């Protein structure tokens, strides 16, 4: 448990993010300021400003080559930025990479192990990099093997399926009980069962209070576990916020209409309203596309016509459409 003094110290107004709906104030756990990496004159990451609060599961979305891995490599202290800086739990990574490594876990896209060692032996090898006694290591490894469902597996890591390797990778990333977990494309090549298991694990870890930074080029995966996202394209952050906020920010102008879902007991008649762009009917449900939120007027009109309204709500823009539009652009 963190003491009050420490909380007060860390909760200066500028270092606070309250991006997760339903949560009160949150301390900043990951922050980047103008973070930039240039390779051969080309920016792989270009002036990235990002804030991730403690306990968030943050989805770092972007197509292949957008700069996600490069960002994670800078955040984990594997490479140095060309310009700008990044902080994890208020430690500047480039200035004190070892201090950062003690409090983070990292699952790279291509996870590697000693093929001739078992899961337990591999984990013990990595645990020795940290300040852990033999007893503590044994208990931690047992706990982690159970968590990732590799307890009782006697095969050597070289014989593991891709999914088993990924789970062992997650156990390795958790060996030091990190505050922050960086996962680079964690479900690449996992089968649907593996993806489901991974999602449950991520949610359980976040429930423990860990901050999780997940990169992915697959929207559905991010949507399943993350409430806040950043969308990266060509090294630049093009949007950030909750999934709903990002969708609203990026909705292309020709899609810039309010979608009102209406369900009536009777079939919806044609409506004469200058703001209605289109009505798509499906039985007694309809989606009314209008140039603004005309719910009050619509309800009054339907009431006047003697229709019984069962439901009327504004539908969030479909984030899938939005991301496709951004990727195309
Ligand atoms: P993502 O993880 O989003 O797929 P990366 O961060 O791997 O993207 O790559 C971003 C860009 O930086 C790509 O154009 C890639 O070719 C380039 N890049 C990444 N690492 C290096 C490197 N070590 N040397 C030169 N270019 C690199």
Short mmCIF file of C-alpha atoms and ligand atoms in Angstrom, two decimals:
data_model
loop_
_atom_site.label_atom_id
_atom_site.label_comp_id
_atom_site.label_asym_id
_atom_site.label_seq_id
_atom_site.Cartn_x
_atom_site.Cartn_y
_atom_site.Cartn_z
CA UNK A 1 0.00 0.00 0.00
CA UNK A 2 1.36 3.41 -0.96
CA UNK A 3 1.42 5.95 1.87
CA UNK A 4 -0.46 9.25 1.65
CA UNK A 5 2.70 11.34 1.43
CA UNK A 6 3.84 9.41 -1.60
CA UNK A 7 0.45 9.71 -3.27
CA UNK A 8 0.40 13.47 -2.68
CA UNK A 9 3.91 13.81 -4.07
CA UNK A 10 3.01 11.98 -7.23
CA UNK A 11 -0.43 13.45 -7.75
CA UNK A 12 0.62 16.92 -8.86
CA UNK A 13 -2.02 18.23 -11.24
CA UNK A 14 0.23 18.05 -14.29
CA UNK A 15 1.09 14.42 -13.60
CA UNK A 16 -2.45 13.20 -13.40
CA UNK A 17 -4.57 11.53 -16.02
CA UNK A 18 -8.18 10.65 -15.52
CA UNK A 19 -8.84 9.03 -18.85
CA UNK A 20 -10.51 5.83 -17.68
CA UNK A 21 -14.22 6.32 -17.17
CA UNK A 22 -15.37 5.29 -13.76
CA UNK A 23 -11.97 5.85 -12.11
CA UNK A 24 -11.14 8.85 -9.98
CA UNK A 25 -7.71 10.52 -10.30
CA UNK A 26 -4.90 8.36 -11.49
CA UNK A 27 -1.15 8.85 -11.20
CA UNK A 28 0.79 9.00 -14.42
CA UNK A 29 2.77 5.82 -14.93
CA UNK A 30 4.08 6.26 -18.49
CA UNK A 31 4.83 9.59 -20.12
CA UNK A 32 6.55 10.56 -23.34
CA UNK A 33 7.48 14.09 -24.35
CA UNK A 34 8.31 14.81 -27.98
CA UNK A 35 9.73 11.27 -28.13
CA UNK A 36 11.54 10.86 -31.44
CA UNK A 37 13.67 8.17 -33.08
CA UNK A 38 15.26 8.76 -36.46
CA UNK A 39 16.79 5.95 -38.53
CA UNK A 40 18.85 6.94 -41.58
CA UNK A 41 17.15 10.34 -41.73
CA UNK A 42 13.66 8.83 -41.51
CA UNK A 43 11.58 9.30 -38.35
CA UNK A 44 10.36 5.94 -37.03
CA UNK A 45 8.77 7.76 -34.08
CA UNK A 46 8.03 11.43 -34.56
CA UNK A 47 7.39 13.78 -31.60
CA UNK A 48 5.25 11.44 -29.53
CA UNK A 49 3.42 12.93 -26.52
CA UNK A 50 1.65 10.30 -24.49
CA UNK A 51 0.36 9.88 -20.96
CA UNK A 52 -0.80 6.56 -19.51
CA UNK A 53 -2.27 6.43 -16.03
CA UNK A 54 -1.56 3.86 -13.34
CA UNK A 55 -3.68 0.72 -13.67
CA UNK A 56 -4.72 1.45 -17.25
CA UNK A 57 -4.65 -1.07 -20.06
CA UNK A 58 -3.50 1.17 -22.87
CA UNK A 59 -3.82 -0.01 -26.47
CA UNK A 60 -1.12 1.28 -28.81
CA UNK A 61 -2.65 0.76 -32.21
CA UNK A 62 -1.19 1.22 -35.64
CA UNK A 63 -0.43 -0.57 -38.88
CA UNK A 64 2.84 -2.44 -39.36
CA UNK A 65 5.76 -0.04 -39.60
CA UNK A 66 3.94 2.73 -37.68
CA UNK A 67 6.64 2.86 -34.97
CA UNK A 68 5.03 0.86 -32.16
CA UNK A 69 7.99 -1.46 -31.44
CA UNK A 70 10.46 1.41 -31.66
CA UNK A 71 8.43 3.30 -29.05
CA UNK A 72 8.36 0.26 -26.76
CA UNK A 73 12.11 -0.22 -27.17
CA UNK A 74 12.65 3.37 -26.01
CA UNK A 75 10.19 3.00 -23.12
CA UNK A 76 11.94 -0.14 -21.93
CA UNK A 77 15.41 1.38 -22.20
CA UNK A 78 16.63 -0.94 -24.98
CA UNK A 79 17.38 1.94 -27.35
CA UNK A 80 17.86 5.68 -26.80
CA UNK A 81 15.68 8.38 -28.32
CA UNK A 82 17.12 10.71 -30.94
CA UNK A 83 15.18 13.55 -29.28
CA UNK A 84 12.63 13.99 -26.52
CA UNK A 85 12.32 11.77 -23.48
CA UNK A 86 10.18 9.15 -21.81
CA UNK A 87 9.46 8.45 -18.17
CA UNK A 88 8.16 5.35 -16.44
CA UNK A 89 6.94 5.86 -12.88
CA UNK A 90 8.64 9.26 -13.00
CA UNK A 91 12.07 7.77 -13.85
CA UNK A 92 13.60 9.11 -17.04
CA UNK A 93 14.35 5.94 -18.97
CA UNK A 94 17.45 7.07 -20.89
CA UNK A 95 19.03 8.45 -17.70
CA UNK A 96 18.42 5.41 -15.50
CA UNK A 97 17.51 2.38 -17.66
CA UNK A 98 18.46 -0.10 -14.94
CA UNK A 99 16.07 1.44 -12.41
CA UNK A 100 13.32 1.24 -15.02
CA UNK A 101 14.10 -2.38 -15.87
CA UNK A 102 13.53 -3.32 -12.24
CA UNK A 103 9.92 -2.14 -12.31
CA UNK A 104 8.86 -3.19 -15.79
CA UNK A 105 8.17 -6.42 -17.61
CA UNK A 106 8.54 -6.70 -21.39
CA UNK A 107 7.14 -9.29 -23.76
CA UNK A 108 8.76 -8.76 -27.19
CA UNK A 109 7.04 -9.70 -30.42
CA UNK A 110 9.46 -12.58 -30.96
CA UNK A 111 10.00 -14.15 -27.61
CA UNK A 112 13.11 -16.33 -27.20
CA UNK A 113 14.04 -19.01 -24.66
CA UNK A 114 16.63 -21.67 -24.06
CA UNK A 115 15.16 -24.57 -26.00
CA UNK A 116 16.94 -27.21 -23.93
CA UNK A 117 15.56 -25.94 -20.61
CA UNK A 118 12.09 -26.47 -19.13
CA UNK A 119 9.73 -23.58 -18.40
CA UNK A 120 10.78 -23.66 -14.75
CA UNK A 121 14.50 -23.66 -15.60
CA UNK A 122 14.05 -20.81 -18.08
CA UNK A 123 12.19 -18.72 -15.52
CA UNK A 124 14.77 -19.46 -12.85
CA UNK A 125 17.49 -18.27 -15.22
CA UNK A 126 15.70 -14.92 -15.70
CA UNK A 127 14.73 -14.62 -12.01
CA UNK A 128 18.42 -14.65 -11.09
CA UNK A 129 18.83 -11.24 -12.76
CA UNK A 130 16.73 -9.80 -9.96
CA UNK A 131 17.41 -9.52 -6.29
CA UNK A 132 15.52 -12.68 -5.29
CA UNK A 133 16.59 -15.44 -2.94
CA UNK A 134 16.20 -19.13 -3.89
CA UNK A 135 13.03 -19.56 -1.82
CA UNK A 136 11.40 -16.45 -3.25
CA UNK A 137 12.32 -17.49 -6.79
CA UNK A 138 10.81 -20.95 -6.33
CA UNK A 139 7.53 -19.57 -4.93
CA UNK A 140 7.27 -16.90 -7.63
CA UNK A 141 7.97 -19.38 -10.44
CA UNK A 142 5.36 -21.82 -9.12
CA UNK A 143 2.80 -19.04 -8.92
CA UNK A 144 3.56 -17.82 -12.45
CA UNK A 145 3.55 -21.28 -14.04
CA UNK A 146 0.10 -21.80 -12.57
CA UNK A 147 -1.05 -18.39 -13.78
CA UNK A 148 -0.04 -19.10 -17.38
CA UNK A 149 -1.19 -22.74 -17.23
CA UNK A 150 2.25 -24.25 -17.68
CA UNK A 151 2.40 -25.94 -14.28
CA UNK A 152 3.10 -29.63 -14.59
CA UNK A 153 4.55 -29.25 -18.11
CA UNK A 154 7.80 -31.22 -18.23
CA UNK A 155 8.70 -30.69 -21.89
CA UNK A 156 11.63 -28.47 -22.81
CA UNK A 157 10.84 -25.02 -24.24
CA UNK A 158 12.20 -26.00 -27.66
CA UNK A 159 9.23 -28.34 -28.07
CA UNK A 160 6.59 -25.74 -27.15
CA UNK A 161 3.85 -24.53 -29.45
CA UNK A 162 3.78 -20.84 -30.29
CA UNK A 163 0.98 -20.31 -27.74
CA UNK A 164 2.95 -22.06 -24.96
CA UNK A 165 6.01 -19.93 -25.76
CA UNK A 166 3.89 -16.81 -25.60
CA UNK A 167 2.52 -17.82 -22.20
CA UNK A 168 6.03 -18.57 -20.95
CA UNK A 169 7.04 -15.14 -22.29
CA UNK A 170 4.30 -13.54 -20.23
CA UNK A 171 5.47 -15.43 -17.13
CA UNK A 172 9.01 -14.22 -17.80
CA UNK A 173 7.78 -10.63 -18.17
CA UNK A 174 6.08 -10.97 -14.77
CA UNK A 175 9.00 -12.57 -12.93
CA UNK A 176 9.92 -9.37 -11.05
CA UNK A 177 6.26 -8.56 -10.22
CA UNK A 178 6.50 -5.42 -12.38
CA UNK A 179 4.39 -2.29 -11.96
CA UNK A 180 4.26 -1.81 -15.72
CA UNK A 181 3.98 -4.44 -18.42
CA UNK A 182 4.88 -3.77 -22.06
CA UNK A 183 3.44 -6.28 -24.51
CA UNK A 184 4.43 -6.02 -28.17
CA UNK A 185 1.83 -7.66 -30.44
CA UNK A 186 1.13 -10.30 -27.78
CA UNK A 187 -1.43 -12.33 -29.69
CA UNK A 188 0.43 -12.55 -33.00
CA UNK A 189 -0.02 -16.15 -34.20
CA UNK A 190 -2.06 -17.29 -31.20
CA UNK A 191 -5.05 -19.50 -31.87
CA UNK A 192 -8.51 -18.28 -30.73
CA UNK A 193 -8.26 -20.23 -27.47
CA UNK A 194 -4.83 -18.70 -26.81
CA UNK A 195 -6.19 -15.23 -27.51
CA UNK A 196 -9.05 -15.79 -25.05
CA UNK A 197 -6.66 -17.00 -22.34
CA UNK A 198 -4.38 -14.04 -22.95
CA UNK A 199 -7.30 -11.60 -22.60
CA UNK A 200 -8.39 -13.13 -19.28
CA UNK A 201 -4.81 -12.90 -18.01
CA UNK A 202 -4.41 -9.26 -19.02
CA UNK A 203 -7.67 -8.32 -17.33
CA UNK A 204 -6.66 -10.19 -14.16
CA UNK A 205 -3.27 -8.44 -14.09
CA UNK A 206 -4.86 -5.02 -14.55
CA UNK A 207 -7.30 -5.82 -11.75
CA UNK A 208 -4.22 -6.28 -9.53
CA UNK A 209 -3.28 -2.66 -10.35
CA UNK A 210 -0.60 -3.22 -12.97
CA UNK A 211 -0.32 -0.75 -15.83
CA UNK A 212 -0.36 -2.53 -19.17
CA UNK A 213 0.84 -1.08 -22.47
CA UNK A 214 -0.20 -3.32 -25.37
CA UNK A 215 0.78 -2.69 -28.95
CA UNK A 216 -1.25 -4.20 -31.73
CA UNK A 217 -2.28 -3.72 -35.32
CA UNK A 218 -5.51 -5.61 -34.66
CA UNK A 219 -8.35 -3.42 -33.49
CA UNK A 220 -10.61 -6.19 -32.19
CA UNK A 221 -7.86 -7.35 -29.84
CA UNK A 222 -7.32 -3.91 -28.39
CA UNK A 223 -11.04 -3.29 -28.14
CA UNK A 224 -11.47 -6.46 -26.06
CA UNK A 225 -9.16 -5.35 -23.26
CA UNK A 226 -8.29 -1.66 -23.55
CA UNK A 227 -10.38 1.33 -22.59
CA UNK A 228 -7.85 3.91 -23.70
CA UNK A 229 -5.94 3.85 -26.94
CA UNK A 230 -3.43 5.82 -28.95
CA UNK A 231 -3.45 5.51 -32.71
CA UNK A 232 -0.06 5.73 -34.37
CA UNK A 233 0.49 6.30 -38.09
CA UNK A 234 3.92 6.91 -39.66
CA UNK A 235 5.45 7.57 -36.24
CA UNK A 236 2.91 10.22 -35.26
CA UNK A 237 0.08 9.95 -32.78
CA UNK A 238 -3.05 10.75 -34.74
CA UNK A 239 -5.55 10.26 -31.90
CA UNK A 240 -5.72 9.24 -28.27
CA UNK A 241 -8.39 8.80 -25.63
CA UNK A 242 -11.13 6.28 -24.94
CA UNK A 243 -12.21 4.15 -27.91
CA UNK A 244 -15.35 6.31 -28.22
CA UNK A 245 -13.37 9.57 -28.12
CA UNK A 246 -10.94 8.33 -30.73
CA UNK A 247 -13.77 7.26 -32.99
CA UNK A 248 -15.42 10.67 -32.64
CA UNK A 249 -12.16 12.55 -33.28
CA UNK A 250 -11.43 10.65 -36.43
CA UNK A 251 -14.86 10.26 -37.94
CA UNK A 252 -14.43 11.37 -41.55
CA UNK A 253 -16.49 14.42 -42.53
CA UNK A 254 -18.73 12.55 -44.99
CA UNK A 255 -19.62 10.23 -42.10
CA UNK A 256 -20.19 13.19 -39.85
CA UNK A 257 -23.77 12.41 -38.99
CA UNK A 258 -25.52 11.38 -35.83
CA UNK A 259 -26.91 7.87 -35.94
CA UNK A 260 -30.09 7.55 -33.90
CA UNK A 261 -31.34 4.05 -33.23
CA UNK A 262 -35.12 3.97 -32.90
CA UNK A 263 -37.31 1.03 -32.05
CA UNK A 264 -41.08 1.49 -32.23
CA UNK A 265 -43.96 -0.93 -31.77
CA UNK A 266 -45.13 -0.03 -35.30
CA UNK A 267 -43.01 0.28 -38.42
CA UNK A 268 -41.34 3.68 -38.64
CA UNK A 269 -43.04 5.82 -41.34
CA UNK A 270 -41.24 8.18 -43.72
CA UNK A 271 -40.33 11.34 -41.87
CA UNK A 272 -40.22 14.81 -43.31
CA UNK A 273 -37.35 16.50 -41.47
CA UNK A 274 -34.69 18.60 -43.21
CA UNK A 275 -31.98 17.22 -40.91
CA UNK A 276 -32.66 13.56 -41.68
CA UNK A 277 -30.13 12.24 -44.19
CA UNK A 278 -31.34 8.63 -44.40
CA UNK A 279 -33.39 6.00 -42.60
CA UNK A 280 -32.25 2.37 -42.63
CA UNK A 281 -35.07 0.07 -41.48
CA UNK A 282 -34.81 -3.44 -40.12
CA UNK A 283 -38.27 -4.60 -38.98
CA UNK A 284 -39.42 -2.27 -36.25
CA UNK A 285 -35.89 -1.00 -35.61
CA UNK A 286 -34.39 1.77 -37.66
CA UNK A 287 -31.23 3.81 -37.80
CA UNK A 288 -32.00 7.44 -38.53
CA UNK A 289 -28.97 9.31 -39.83
CA UNK A 290 -29.31 13.04 -39.17
CA UNK A 291 -27.04 16.08 -39.35
CA UNK A 292 -27.48 16.69 -35.60
CA UNK A 293 -28.97 15.02 -32.55
CA UNK A 294 -32.69 15.51 -33.26
CA UNK A 295 -33.97 13.01 -30.70
CA UNK A 296 -36.33 15.49 -28.97
CA UNK A 297 -37.97 16.50 -32.25
CA UNK A 298 -38.09 12.95 -33.50
CA UNK A 299 -39.77 11.74 -30.32
CA UNK A 300 -42.36 14.53 -30.55
CA UNK A 301 -43.10 13.73 -34.21
CA UNK A 302 -43.51 10.00 -33.52
CA UNK A 303 -45.69 10.75 -30.51
CA UNK A 304 -47.91 13.05 -32.62
CA UNK A 305 -48.30 10.26 -35.18
CA UNK A 306 -49.45 7.89 -32.42
CA UNK A 307 -46.37 5.63 -32.55
CA UNK A 308 -45.09 3.85 -29.45
CA UNK A 309 -41.36 4.31 -28.88
CA UNK A 310 -39.56 1.37 -27.27
CA UNK A 311 -36.02 2.69 -27.57
CA UNK A 312 -34.24 5.76 -28.84
CA UNK A 313 -30.51 6.33 -28.47
CA UNK A 314 -27.55 7.79 -30.27
CA UNK A 315 -25.20 5.13 -31.57
CA UNK A 316 -21.44 5.67 -31.19
CA UNK A 317 -19.58 5.85 -34.51
CA UNK A 318 -18.25 2.43 -35.48
CA UNK A 319 -14.57 2.51 -34.59
CA UNK A 320 -13.75 -0.18 -37.13
CA UNK A 321 -14.93 2.11 -39.96
CA UNK A 322 -13.00 4.97 -38.47
CA UNK A 323 -9.71 3.06 -38.26
CA UNK A 324 -10.10 1.77 -41.78
CA UNK A 325 -10.62 5.36 -42.98
CA UNK A 326 -7.50 6.51 -41.11
CA UNK A 327 -5.40 3.63 -42.44
CA UNK A 328 -6.54 4.40 -46.00
CA UNK A 329 -5.65 8.08 -45.56
P1 LIG B 1 5.78 -1.30 -35.86
O1 LIG B 1 6.21 -1.88 -34.57
O2 LIG B 1 4.65 -0.35 -35.71
O3 LIG B 1 5.51 -2.34 -36.91
P2 LIG B 1 8.54 -0.40 -36.04
O4 LIG B 1 8.74 0.42 -34.83
O5 LIG B 1 9.08 -1.79 -36.04
O6 LIG B 1 6.99 -0.39 -36.43
O7 LIG B 1 9.18 0.35 -37.28
C1 LIG B 1 8.93 1.73 -37.59
C2 LIG B 1 9.80 2.15 -38.77
O8 LIG B 1 11.15 2.20 -38.36
C3 LIG B 1 9.74 1.18 -39.93
O9 LIG B 1 9.79 1.94 -41.12
C4 LIG B 1 11.00 0.35 -39.77
O10 LIG B 1 11.47 -0.12 -41.00
C5 LIG B 1 11.96 1.36 -39.17
N1 LIG B 1 12.97 0.73 -38.30
C6 LIG B 1 12.70 0.06 -37.15
N2 LIG B 1 13.84 -0.37 -36.58
C7 LIG B 1 14.87 0.05 -37.39
C8 LIG B 1 16.29 -0.07 -37.35
N3 LIG B 1 16.90 -0.72 -36.33
N4 LIG B 1 16.99 0.47 -38.34
C9 LIG B 1 16.40 1.14 -39.36
N5 LIG B 1 15.04 1.31 -39.45
C10 LIG B 1 14.29 0.76 -38.49
#
